[in-house]
Coordinates of C-alpha atoms in Angstrom, one line a residue:
M115 CA 169.1 44.7 -59.5
L116 CA 169.0 46.3 -56.0
I117 CA 171.8 48.8 -55.2
E118 CA 173.6 48.1 -51.9
P119 CA 174.0 51.3 -49.8
G120 CA 177.3 52.1 -48.0
E121 CA 178.0 51.0 -44.4
L122 CA 176.7 54.2 -42.8
L123 CA 173.9 54.9 -45.3
A124 CA 172.5 51.4 -44.7
Q125 CA 171.9 52.3 -41.1
I126 CA 169.8 55.5 -41.9
N127 CA 166.1 55.0 -42.2
S128 CA 165.2 58.5 -41.0
P129 CA 166.8 61.8 -40.1
D130 CA 166.8 60.6 -36.5
D131 CA 169.3 57.9 -37.4
L132 CA 171.4 60.5 -39.2
K133 CA 171.5 62.7 -36.1
K134 CA 173.0 59.8 -34.1
L135 CA 176.2 60.0 -36.2
P136 CA 179.1 62.1 -34.9
K137 CA 180.0 65.2 -37.0
D138 CA 183.2 63.6 -38.1
K139 CA 181.1 61.0 -40.0
L140 CA 179.2 63.5 -42.1
V141 CA 181.7 63.6 -44.9
Q142 CA 181.6 59.8 -45.2
I143 CA 177.8 59.8 -45.2
C144 CA 177.9 62.4 -48.0
D145 CA 180.2 60.2 -50.0
E146 CA 178.0 57.2 -49.6
L147 CA 174.8 59.1 -50.4
R148 CA 176.4 60.5 -53.6
Q149 CA 177.6 57.1 -54.7
F150 CA 174.2 55.6 -54.0
I151 CA 172.6 58.2 -56.3
I152 CA 175.2 57.6 -59.0
D153 CA 174.7 53.8 -58.7
N154 CA 170.9 54.0 -58.9
V155 CA 170.5 56.6 -61.7
S156 CA 173.2 54.9 -63.9
V157 CA 171.1 51.8 -63.8
Y158 CA 167.5 53.1 -63.6
G159 CA 167.7 56.6 -65.0
G160 CA 166.3 59.8 -63.6
H161 CA 167.4 63.3 -62.8
F162 CA 171.1 63.4 -61.9
G163 CA 173.2 66.5 -61.8
A164 CA 170.9 68.5 -59.5
S165 CA 170.8 65.9 -56.7
L166 CA 174.6 65.4 -56.8
G167 CA 175.0 69.1 -56.3
V168 CA 173.1 69.3 -53.0
V169 CA 174.3 66.2 -51.3
E170 CA 176.2 68.1 -48.5
L171 CA 173.3 70.6 -48.1
T172 CA 170.8 67.8 -47.9
V173 CA 172.8 66.0 -45.2
A174 CA 173.4 69.2 -43.2
L175 CA 169.7 70.2 -43.3
H176 CA 168.5 66.9 -42.0
Y177 CA 171.3 66.8 -39.5
V178 CA 170.4 70.2 -38.0
L179 CA 166.7 70.5 -38.6
N180 CA 164.0 68.6 -36.7
T181 CA 162.3 67.2 -39.7
P182 CA 159.5 66.5 -40.4
E183 CA 158.3 68.9 -37.7
D184 CA 160.5 71.6 -39.2
Q185 CA 159.2 72.4 -42.6
L186 CA 161.6 71.8 -45.5
V187 CA 160.4 72.8 -49.0
W188 CA 162.5 71.9 -52.2
D189 CA 161.9 74.1 -55.2
V190 CA 161.1 72.1 -58.4
G191 CA 162.3 68.8 -56.7
H192 CA 164.9 67.7 -59.3
Q193 CA 167.5 67.9 -56.5
A194 CA 165.5 66.0 -53.8
Y195 CA 166.8 62.4 -54.4
G196 CA 169.1 62.6 -51.4
H197 CA 166.3 63.9 -49.3
K198 CA 164.1 60.9 -50.3
I199 CA 166.9 58.5 -49.6
L200 CA 167.5 59.9 -46.1
T201 CA 163.8 60.0 -45.2
G202 CA 162.9 56.3 -45.3
R203 CA 162.7 55.6 -49.0
R204 CA 166.2 54.2 -49.6
D205 CA 165.1 50.6 -50.2
R206 CA 162.3 51.7 -52.6
F207 CA 164.5 54.2 -54.5
H208 CA 165.0 51.9 -57.4
T209 CA 161.2 52.4 -58.2
N210 CA 161.8 56.1 -58.6
R211 CA 159.8 57.4 -61.7
V212 CA 158.6 53.9 -62.4
Y213 CA 154.8 53.1 -62.8
G214 CA 153.5 52.5 -59.4
G215 CA 156.8 53.5 -57.7
L216 CA 158.2 56.6 -56.1
S217 CA 157.5 60.0 -57.6
G218 CA 160.5 61.8 -59.1
F219 CA 159.5 64.9 -57.1
P220 CA 158.5 65.5 -53.5
K221 CA 154.9 64.6 -53.0
R222 CA 152.9 65.2 -49.8
K223 CA 151.0 61.9 -50.0
E224 CA 154.2 59.9 -50.4
S225 CA 156.0 61.0 -47.2
E226 CA 155.4 63.3 -44.2
Y227 CA 158.9 64.7 -45.0
D228 CA 157.6 66.0 -48.3
T229 CA 155.9 69.1 -46.9
F230 CA 154.9 70.5 -50.2
G231 CA 154.3 69.0 -53.6
V232 CA 156.5 70.5 -56.3
G233 CA 157.5 70.1 -59.9
H234 CA 157.1 73.6 -61.4
S235 CA 159.8 76.1 -60.4
S236 CA 159.8 79.2 -58.1
T237 CA 157.1 78.0 -55.7
S238 CA 159.1 77.2 -52.6
I239 CA 159.5 80.7 -51.1
S240 CA 155.8 81.4 -51.3
A241 CA 154.9 78.0 -49.9
A242 CA 157.4 78.1 -47.1
L243 CA 156.4 81.7 -46.2
G244 CA 152.7 80.6 -46.0
M245 CA 153.8 77.8 -43.7
A246 CA 155.8 80.2 -41.5
V247 CA 153.0 82.6 -41.2
G248 CA 150.6 79.8 -40.4
S249 CA 153.0 78.5 -37.7
K250 CA 153.3 81.9 -36.2
Y251 CA 149.5 82.3 -36.1
K252 CA 149.3 78.9 -34.3
K253 CA 152.1 79.9 -32.0
S254 CA 154.3 77.1 -33.2
N255 CA 158.0 77.8 -32.9
I256 CA 159.5 75.6 -35.7
Q257 CA 161.8 76.2 -38.6
H258 CA 160.7 76.8 -42.2
V259 CA 163.3 76.4 -45.0
A260 CA 162.9 76.9 -48.8
V261 CA 165.7 75.5 -51.0
I262 CA 165.7 77.3 -54.3
G263 CA 168.2 77.2 -57.2
D264 CA 169.5 80.3 -58.9
G265 CA 167.6 79.2 -62.1
A266 CA 164.3 79.1 -60.2
M267 CA 165.1 82.4 -58.6
T268 CA 164.7 84.0 -62.0
G269 CA 161.0 83.2 -61.9
G270 CA 158.8 86.1 -61.0
M271 CA 157.0 84.2 -58.3
A272 CA 160.2 83.9 -56.3
F273 CA 160.5 87.7 -56.2
E274 CA 156.9 88.0 -55.2
G275 CA 157.5 85.6 -52.3
M276 CA 160.7 87.4 -51.2
N277 CA 159.0 90.8 -51.4
H278 CA 156.3 89.5 -49.0
A279 CA 158.7 87.7 -46.8
G280 CA 160.7 90.9 -46.2
V281 CA 157.7 92.5 -44.4
S282 CA 156.3 89.4 -42.8
D283 CA 158.5 89.1 -39.6
S284 CA 158.3 85.3 -40.1
N285 CA 160.7 82.6 -39.2
L286 CA 161.8 81.8 -42.8
L287 CA 165.2 80.7 -44.2
I288 CA 165.7 80.8 -47.9
I289 CA 168.6 78.8 -49.1
L290 CA 169.9 79.9 -52.5
N291 CA 171.5 76.9 -54.2
D292 CA 173.7 78.8 -56.7
N293 CA 175.2 76.6 -59.5
C294 CA 174.6 78.9 -62.5
M295 CA 172.3 76.2 -64.0
S296 CA 168.7 75.2 -64.2
I297 CA 168.3 72.6 -67.0
D298 CA 170.1 74.8 -69.5
P299 CA 172.6 77.5 -68.5
N300 CA 170.9 80.4 -66.7
V301 CA 170.4 83.7 -68.4
G302 CA 169.6 87.3 -67.4
A303 CA 170.8 90.0 -65.1
L304 CA 170.2 88.0 -61.9
K305 CA 172.8 85.5 -63.0
D306 CA 175.3 88.3 -63.5
Y307 CA 174.4 89.8 -60.2
L308 CA 175.0 86.5 -58.3
T309 CA 178.2 86.0 -60.1
D310 CA 179.4 89.5 -59.0
I311 CA 178.7 88.5 -55.4
T312 CA 180.4 85.2 -55.5
T313 CA 183.5 86.4 -57.4
S314 CA 184.2 89.7 -55.6
H315 CA 187.6 88.9 -54.0
T316 CA 187.6 92.1 -52.0
Y317 CA 184.2 91.4 -50.5
N318 CA 184.9 87.7 -49.7
K319 CA 188.4 88.5 -48.2
V320 CA 187.0 91.2 -45.9
K321 CA 184.0 89.1 -45.0
D322 CA 186.2 86.2 -44.0
E323 CA 188.4 88.4 -41.8
V324 CA 185.3 89.9 -40.1
W325 CA 183.9 86.4 -39.5
K326 CA 187.2 85.2 -38.0
M327 CA 187.5 88.2 -35.8
L328 CA 184.1 87.8 -34.3
G329 CA 184.1 84.0 -34.2
K330 CA 181.1 81.8 -34.4
L331 CA 177.6 83.3 -33.7
S332 CA 176.8 80.8 -31.1
K333 CA 179.8 81.9 -28.9
F334 CA 178.9 85.6 -28.8
G335 CA 175.1 85.7 -28.6
S336 CA 172.8 88.4 -29.9
S337 CA 175.2 91.3 -29.6
A338 CA 177.7 89.6 -32.0
Q339 CA 174.8 88.8 -34.3
E340 CA 173.9 92.5 -34.5
I341 CA 177.5 93.5 -35.1
I342 CA 177.9 90.9 -37.9
S343 CA 174.7 92.0 -39.5
K344 CA 175.7 95.7 -39.4
V345 CA 179.3 95.2 -40.4
E346 CA 178.6 92.7 -43.2
G347 CA 175.8 94.8 -44.5
G348 CA 178.2 97.7 -44.7
I349 CA 180.8 95.6 -46.5
K350 CA 178.2 94.4 -49.0
S351 CA 177.0 97.9 -49.8
T352 CA 180.5 99.4 -50.0
L353 CA 182.5 96.8 -51.7
L354 CA 180.0 95.5 -54.3
N355 CA 179.2 97.8 -57.2
Q356 CA 175.5 97.8 -56.2
S357 CA 173.5 97.4 -53.0
N358 CA 172.6 93.9 -52.0
L359 CA 169.4 92.9 -53.7
F360 CA 168.3 90.6 -50.9
E361 CA 169.0 93.1 -48.2
S362 CA 167.0 95.7 -50.1
L363 CA 164.0 93.3 -49.8
N364 CA 164.6 93.3 -46.0
L365 CA 166.0 89.7 -46.1
R366 CA 169.1 89.3 -43.9
Y367 CA 171.8 88.0 -46.3
F368 CA 174.4 85.4 -45.3
G369 CA 177.1 84.1 -47.6
P370 CA 178.2 83.1 -50.0
V371 CA 179.3 79.8 -48.4
D372 CA 180.8 76.6 -49.8
G373 CA 177.9 74.3 -50.4
H374 CA 180.1 71.3 -50.4
D375 CA 181.6 71.7 -46.9
V376 CA 179.1 69.7 -44.9
N377 CA 180.5 70.4 -41.5
H378 CA 180.6 74.2 -42.1
L379 CA 177.1 74.1 -43.5
A380 CA 175.9 72.3 -40.4
E381 CA 177.5 75.0 -38.2
V382 CA 176.0 77.8 -40.2
L383 CA 172.5 76.3 -40.3
N384 CA 172.6 75.7 -36.6
D385 CA 173.6 79.3 -36.0
L386 CA 170.9 80.6 -38.3
K387 CA 168.2 78.8 -36.3
D388 CA 168.8 81.3 -33.6
I389 CA 168.4 84.4 -35.8
P390 CA 164.8 85.5 -36.0
G391 CA 163.0 86.9 -39.1
P392 CA 163.3 86.2 -42.8
K393 CA 166.9 85.5 -44.0
I394 CA 168.7 84.1 -47.0
L395 CA 171.8 81.8 -47.1
H396 CA 173.7 81.9 -50.3
C397 CA 175.4 78.5 -51.0
I398 CA 177.7 78.0 -54.0
T399 CA 177.5 74.5 -55.4
A400 CA 178.5 72.6 -58.5
K401 CA 175.8 70.7 -60.4
G402 CA 176.9 67.1 -60.9
K403 CA 179.4 67.4 -58.0
G404 CA 181.5 64.3 -57.4
Y405 CA 180.9 62.7 -60.8
E406 CA 183.5 64.1 -63.2
P407 CA 181.6 63.7 -66.5
A408 CA 178.6 65.5 -65.0
E409 CA 180.5 68.1 -63.0
N410 CA 182.9 69.2 -65.8
G411 CA 181.0 68.0 -68.9
N412 CA 177.8 69.1 -70.6
Q413 CA 175.6 69.8 -67.6
T414 CA 172.5 70.1 -69.7
T415 CA 173.1 66.5 -71.0
W416 CA 173.7 65.3 -67.4
H417 CA 170.5 66.9 -66.0
A418 CA 168.7 63.7 -66.9
P419 CA 171.0 61.5 -69.0
G420 CA 169.1 58.2 -68.9
T421 CA 171.1 55.1 -68.1
F422 CA 174.9 55.2 -68.4
D423 CA 178.1 53.4 -67.6
K424 CA 179.1 54.9 -64.3
V425 CA 182.8 54.0 -64.9
T426 CA 183.3 55.4 -68.3
G427 CA 180.5 58.0 -68.4
E428 CA 179.1 56.6 -71.6
I429 CA 175.4 57.3 -71.9
Y430 CA 173.6 54.3 -73.3
K431 CA 171.6 55.0 -76.5
K432 CA 169.7 52.5 -78.5
K433 CA 171.1 51.9 -81.9
P434 CA 168.2 51.2 -84.3
S435 CA 168.7 48.9 -87.3
K436 CA 166.6 51.2 -89.5
P437 CA 165.8 54.9 -89.8
Q438 CA 163.6 56.1 -86.9
P439 CA 161.1 59.0 -86.7
P440 CA 162.4 62.2 -85.2
K441 CA 161.2 63.8 -81.9
Y442 CA 158.4 66.2 -82.4
Q443 CA 160.5 68.9 -80.7
D444 CA 163.3 68.5 -83.3
V445 CA 160.8 68.7 -86.1
F446 CA 159.6 72.0 -84.5
G447 CA 163.2 73.3 -84.2
H448 CA 164.3 72.5 -87.7
T449 CA 161.1 73.7 -89.3
L450 CA 161.2 77.0 -87.4
V451 CA 164.6 77.7 -88.9
E452 CA 163.3 76.7 -92.3
L453 CA 160.4 79.1 -92.0
A454 CA 162.6 81.9 -90.5
E455 CA 164.9 81.6 -93.5
M456 CA 161.8 82.3 -95.7
D457 CA 160.3 85.0 -93.6
D458 CA 162.4 87.6 -91.7
R459 CA 159.4 88.4 -89.4
I460 CA 159.6 85.1 -87.6
M461 CA 161.1 85.1 -84.1
G462 CA 161.5 82.3 -81.5
V463 CA 160.8 82.6 -77.7
T464 CA 161.1 80.0 -74.9
P465 CA 161.1 80.3 -71.1
A466 CA 164.3 78.4 -70.1
M467 CA 163.8 75.4 -72.3
P468 CA 165.9 75.9 -75.4
S469 CA 167.1 72.3 -75.3
G470 CA 163.9 70.7 -74.3
S471 CA 161.9 72.5 -77.0
S472 CA 164.8 72.4 -79.6
L473 CA 164.6 76.2 -80.0
N474 CA 168.4 76.0 -79.4
I475 CA 168.6 75.1 -83.1
M476 CA 167.3 78.5 -84.0
M477 CA 169.4 80.2 -81.3
K478 CA 172.5 78.8 -82.9
A479 CA 171.5 79.6 -86.4
M480 CA 169.9 83.0 -85.8
P481 CA 171.0 84.2 -82.3
D482 CA 169.4 87.7 -82.9
R483 CA 166.0 86.2 -83.6
A484 CA 165.6 83.5 -80.8
F485 CA 165.3 84.3 -77.1
D486 CA 165.6 82.3 -73.9
V487 CA 163.9 84.6 -71.4
G488 CA 164.6 82.5 -68.3
I489 CA 162.0 80.7 -66.1
A490 CA 159.4 83.3 -66.9
E491 CA 156.4 82.0 -68.8
Q492 CA 154.2 85.1 -68.2
H493 CA 157.0 87.3 -69.5
A494 CA 157.6 85.0 -72.5
V495 CA 154.0 85.4 -73.6
T496 CA 153.7 89.1 -73.1
F497 CA 157.2 89.6 -74.6
S498 CA 155.9 87.7 -77.6
A499 CA 152.8 89.9 -77.7
G500 CA 155.1 93.0 -77.8
L501 CA 157.1 91.5 -80.7
A502 CA 153.8 90.9 -82.5
T503 CA 152.8 94.6 -82.2
R504 CA 155.9 95.5 -84.2
G505 CA 154.8 93.4 -87.2
L506 CA 156.8 90.3 -86.2
I507 CA 155.5 86.7 -85.9
P508 CA 156.8 85.1 -82.7
F509 CA 156.7 81.4 -82.2
C510 CA 156.4 81.0 -78.4
N511 CA 157.3 77.5 -77.4
I512 CA 156.2 76.5 -73.9
Y513 CA 155.5 73.1 -72.5
S514 CA 151.8 72.5 -72.1
T515 CA 152.1 72.2 -68.3
F516 CA 154.0 75.4 -68.0
M517 CA 151.6 77.3 -70.2
Q518 CA 149.2 77.0 -67.3
R519 CA 151.3 79.7 -65.6
A520 CA 150.8 82.2 -68.4
Y521 CA 147.1 81.8 -69.0
D522 CA 146.1 85.4 -68.1
Q523 CA 148.8 86.7 -70.5
V524 CA 147.4 84.5 -73.3
V525 CA 144.0 85.9 -72.8
H526 CA 144.7 89.5 -71.9
D527 CA 147.8 90.3 -73.9
V528 CA 147.5 88.1 -77.0
C529 CA 144.0 87.0 -77.7
L530 CA 142.0 90.1 -76.7
Q531 CA 144.2 92.1 -79.0
N532 CA 144.1 89.4 -81.7
L533 CA 147.9 89.4 -82.0
P534 CA 149.7 86.9 -84.3
V535 CA 151.5 84.9 -81.7
V536 CA 152.0 81.2 -82.5
F537 CA 152.0 79.1 -79.3
C538 CA 153.7 75.7 -79.7
L539 CA 152.8 73.5 -76.8
D540 CA 155.4 70.8 -76.4
R541 CA 154.8 67.8 -74.0
A542 CA 151.1 68.0 -74.6
G543 CA 149.3 65.0 -73.1
F544 CA 151.0 62.6 -70.7
A545 CA 154.6 63.6 -69.9
G546 CA 155.5 60.0 -68.8
A547 CA 157.8 59.5 -65.9
D548 CA 157.7 63.2 -64.7
G549 CA 154.2 62.6 -63.6
P550 CA 151.2 64.8 -62.9
T551 CA 153.1 68.0 -62.3
H552 CA 154.3 67.8 -65.9
H553 CA 151.4 66.2 -67.7
G554 CA 150.0 68.5 -70.4
A555 CA 146.4 67.4 -69.7
Y556 CA 144.4 70.6 -69.7
D557 CA 145.5 72.9 -72.6
I558 CA 142.7 71.8 -75.0
A559 CA 140.1 72.7 -72.5
Y560 CA 141.6 75.9 -71.3
F561 CA 142.4 77.2 -74.8
R562 CA 139.3 76.3 -76.7
C563 CA 137.2 78.8 -74.7
I564 CA 139.4 81.8 -75.6
P565 CA 138.1 84.1 -78.5
N566 CA 140.3 84.5 -81.6
L567 CA 142.6 81.5 -80.7
V568 CA 143.0 78.6 -83.2
V569 CA 143.6 75.3 -81.4
A570 CA 145.3 72.7 -83.6
A571 CA 147.1 69.4 -83.1
P572 CA 149.0 67.4 -85.7
M573 CA 148.7 63.6 -86.1
N574 CA 152.3 63.4 -87.5
E575 CA 155.4 65.3 -88.4
E576 CA 154.1 66.5 -91.8
E577 CA 151.0 68.0 -90.2
L578 CA 153.2 69.8 -87.6
R579 CA 155.3 71.3 -90.3
N580 CA 152.2 72.4 -92.3
M581 CA 150.5 73.8 -89.3
M582 CA 153.5 75.9 -88.4
F583 CA 153.6 77.1 -92.1
S584 CA 149.9 77.8 -92.0
A585 CA 150.0 79.7 -88.7
V586 CA 152.3 82.3 -90.2
A587 CA 149.5 83.4 -92.6
E588 CA 146.8 83.3 -90.0
E589 CA 147.3 86.9 -88.8
G590 CA 146.0 86.0 -85.3
P591 CA 146.7 83.8 -82.3
Y592 CA 147.3 80.1 -83.2
S593 CA 148.2 77.2 -80.9
I594 CA 149.7 73.9 -81.9
R595 CA 150.0 71.0 -79.4
Y596 CA 152.2 68.0 -79.8
P597 CA 153.5 65.3 -77.4
R598 CA 156.8 64.4 -75.9
G599 CA 158.7 61.8 -77.9
T600 CA 158.9 60.7 -81.5
G601 CA 156.5 60.9 -84.4
V602 CA 155.8 58.2 -87.0
M603 CA 157.6 59.4 -90.1
P604 CA 161.3 58.6 -90.6
E605 CA 161.2 60.6 -93.8
W606 CA 159.6 63.7 -92.2
K607 CA 161.0 66.6 -94.1
T608 CA 158.1 67.0 -96.5
A609 CA 157.2 69.9 -98.7
L610 CA 155.4 72.7 -96.9
S611 CA 151.7 73.3 -97.7
K612 CA 149.0 75.2 -96.1
I613 CA 146.2 73.5 -94.1
P614 CA 143.0 75.6 -94.3
T615 CA 142.1 76.6 -90.7
G616 CA 139.5 74.2 -89.3
Q617 CA 139.8 71.5 -91.9
G618 CA 140.1 67.9 -90.8
R619 CA 140.6 64.9 -93.0
I620 CA 139.4 61.3 -93.6
V621 CA 142.0 58.8 -92.6
K622 CA 139.9 55.7 -93.4
E623 CA 136.4 55.2 -94.7
G624 CA 134.3 52.7 -92.7
E625 CA 130.9 51.7 -91.4
D626 CA 128.8 51.5 -88.3
V627 CA 131.3 53.4 -86.0
A628 CA 133.3 56.6 -86.6
I629 CA 136.5 57.3 -84.6
L630 CA 137.3 61.0 -84.4
T631 CA 140.8 61.8 -83.1
I632 CA 142.8 64.9 -82.4
G633 CA 146.6 64.9 -82.6
H634 CA 149.3 62.2 -82.4
I635 CA 147.0 59.9 -80.5
G636 CA 145.3 59.3 -83.9
N637 CA 148.0 56.9 -84.7
Y638 CA 146.7 54.6 -82.0
A639 CA 143.4 54.6 -83.9
V640 CA 145.2 53.4 -87.0
E641 CA 146.7 50.5 -85.0
A642 CA 143.3 49.7 -83.5
S643 CA 141.6 49.7 -86.9
E644 CA 144.2 47.3 -88.3
E645 CA 143.5 44.9 -85.5
L646 CA 139.8 45.3 -85.8
A647 CA 140.0 44.5 -89.5
K648 CA 141.2 41.0 -88.6
E649 CA 137.9 40.6 -86.7
G650 CA 135.8 41.8 -89.5
L651 CA 135.1 45.2 -88.0
N652 CA 135.6 48.3 -90.2
P653 CA 135.3 51.6 -88.3
A654 CA 135.8 54.9 -90.1
H655 CA 138.6 57.2 -88.8
Y656 CA 138.8 61.0 -89.0
D657 CA 141.8 63.1 -88.1
M658 CA 140.0 66.3 -87.0
R659 CA 143.3 68.3 -86.7
F660 CA 141.5 71.3 -85.1
V661 CA 139.5 71.6 -81.9
K662 CA 138.8 75.2 -82.7
P663 CA 137.4 75.8 -85.2
L664 CA 135.9 72.4 -85.7
D665 CA 135.4 71.2 -89.3
G666 CA 131.6 71.7 -89.5
E667 CA 131.4 70.3 -93.0
L668 CA 133.1 67.1 -92.0
L669 CA 131.0 66.8 -88.8
H670 CA 127.8 67.2 -90.9
E671 CA 129.0 64.2 -93.0
I672 CA 129.9 62.2 -89.9
F673 CA 126.7 62.7 -87.9
G674 CA 124.6 62.3 -91.1
K675 CA 126.1 58.9 -91.6
F676 CA 127.0 57.4 -88.2
K677 CA 124.9 56.9 -85.0
K678 CA 127.9 55.6 -83.0
V679 CA 130.9 58.0 -82.6
I680 CA 134.1 57.6 -80.5
T681 CA 136.3 60.6 -79.8
V682 CA 139.9 60.1 -78.7
E683 CA 142.2 62.7 -77.2
D684 CA 145.4 62.8 -75.1
G685 CA 143.8 65.5 -72.9
C686 CA 141.3 66.0 -70.2
L687 CA 137.7 64.8 -70.9
M688 CA 136.2 67.7 -69.0
G689 CA 135.8 70.4 -71.6
G690 CA 138.1 68.8 -74.1
F691 CA 137.9 67.7 -77.7
G692 CA 135.1 65.2 -77.1
S693 CA 133.1 67.8 -75.3
A694 CA 133.5 70.2 -78.2
V695 CA 132.2 67.5 -80.6
I696 CA 129.1 66.8 -78.4
E697 CA 128.4 70.5 -78.1
W698 CA 128.6 70.8 -81.9
M699 CA 126.3 67.8 -82.3
T700 CA 123.7 69.2 -79.9
D701 CA 123.8 72.7 -81.4
H702 CA 123.2 71.3 -84.9
G703 CA 120.3 69.0 -83.9
Y704 CA 122.0 65.6 -84.4
Q705 CA 121.6 62.6 -82.1
A706 CA 124.1 59.9 -81.7
Q707 CA 125.8 57.7 -79.1
V708 CA 129.1 59.3 -78.4
K709 CA 131.8 57.6 -76.3
R710 CA 134.6 59.9 -75.2
L711 CA 138.1 58.5 -74.6
G712 CA 140.7 60.6 -72.8
I713 CA 142.1 61.6 -69.4
P714 CA 139.5 61.3 -66.7
D715 CA 138.8 63.9 -64.0
E716 CA 141.4 62.6 -61.6
V717 CA 145.2 62.9 -61.0
I718 CA 147.1 60.4 -63.1
E719 CA 150.4 59.5 -61.7
H720 CA 153.7 58.7 -63.5
G721 CA 154.7 55.9 -65.8
T722 CA 155.5 55.5 -69.4
Q723 CA 153.2 57.2 -71.8
L724 CA 151.8 53.9 -73.1
E725 CA 151.2 52.6 -69.5
L726 CA 149.2 55.8 -68.7
H727 CA 147.3 55.7 -72.0
R728 CA 146.4 52.1 -71.1
E729 CA 145.3 53.0 -67.6
C730 CA 143.0 55.6 -69.1
G731 CA 141.7 53.3 -71.8
F732 CA 142.8 55.1 -74.9
D733 CA 145.8 52.9 -75.9
P734 CA 145.2 51.0 -79.2
E735 CA 143.5 48.1 -77.3
G736 CA 141.3 50.5 -75.4
I737 CA 140.2 52.2 -78.7
A738 CA 139.6 48.8 -80.2
E739 CA 137.5 47.7 -77.2
A740 CA 135.4 50.8 -77.5
V741 CA 134.6 49.9 -81.1
R742 CA 133.9 46.3 -80.1
S743 CA 131.4 47.4 -77.4
F744 CA 129.5 49.6 -79.9
S745 CA 129.5 46.7 -82.4
E746 CA 128.2 44.3 -79.8
V747 CA 125.4 46.6 -79.0
A748 CA 124.5 46.9 -82.7
K749 CA 124.5 43.1 -83.0
A750 CA 122.3 42.7 -79.9
K751 CA 119.8 45.1 -81.4

């Protein structure tokens, strides 16, 4: 079902078409763009609240800027749906986040209007600053704009970028999209500081009077600009309880302004084009603006609600006829509380993903022992290390893809000191529709090379619970990776028991071929074996459970019995689980044919997890085919 755009939106195939509209039509185009997003996401799913909140800002930016020559960078990209629709992708927007379709995030190879690929937070300022400095070097007089949310502004990289921008004398405009939300509600002192600015009645009253007195910037030229800068700076310092954070970084601060007044935004943006140097425009917006359930309801739910009834606001959920397995993240959340009730040393830490990781279960049950530290993965790891030095056992839950941002802290602050921090890597393997910026493809490879660190992956919910239980007694760094989505055990709350570190298990005895799996992907091998049995093939299956340390006793048994071995992992082949097995085989003098299945050395785009597993050849049929090919070779010999 294709969604029909409104009368004006149907005429816009590029920002040039938008610029042809008179200003008095901008409100209508905003209404049509917002409705088009609502119509599409309600039917096809995707991120929702963030894009609704920046409709007016998106229209104003493309109305004023000369994109794509002017460089516009969106932080994270959840909010860029309107941008995509206005830049020639309206008629393909129904393919958003679908296998082979549009990416859910800005992507350089998808459009010249997507100046920088994003997905992780807090990168926009650094990227746009690099562009601005590069343009200055090339004597190119164009605009450079970074749009960043107040949630992403809590990331340390954003401050690093602003600190550099303040001394760069570059043509950079930072737009702070302030809605008090990222995915979950924002936390920390910056949130309180921004609230102080936006709610200071005295400051806003005086600021408005000064603005009215001097009129618009474009009428008075540079002298009025200097006056406004000086007078507003004095107002900010005098009337707010603290000096302006952004001005102290040598960024000229403007605002706050109403982020939903498209005409005023267009005027302000047009005026700011004439002001040289680094500057910041503070826009106040509402996430979910224009759709009442999202704007005034649970904004975390409406961040990416799935499909829903746009009239009633009912979010569609499948109603299974029998009990279903839980999500791995929920098994983590409930088990952590269970463990914490048994051991008062256990703490929980997550960087801005309490709902996505299900640490919110512990935050509700034990608020003094669970911490959302904001979008700050590096801080989360070192904060956890600090807790560990005080005899505590922190469970630091970070998505696999975001753990990449804290690698130095894992090495330097945790593992070199052999501190008992338990890393729970959610969304390990393919993340599905979020695509390559969110795939957890590399953690096995980048963790298995670090001294002192145990690298484990459960095949099911029971193993996840037992690994968490076992990690508490390890007295050193321990990592557990598990995928997005559900497990395989409807009756998942099993009795806790310790798994000896580095001990795998035999899932199924067999002959000719041995399949070695790590983690949840082992369930595909079970399916494949069941199909192969119908063909008279009987491969053995081993759930190795640990990449580091490997189960040497079990590997001696395997390579002593089998000359054909298949390894399967939901991770990169380069340096991954299969590589570890081959290294062990070589080091111990064995010879065998080893076929590795996993993620190849290339960027895998978005789609459902099964579609991506199939593309890479380690879905159930891909595993079965690998066994068949080995068996055919055996028959030929």
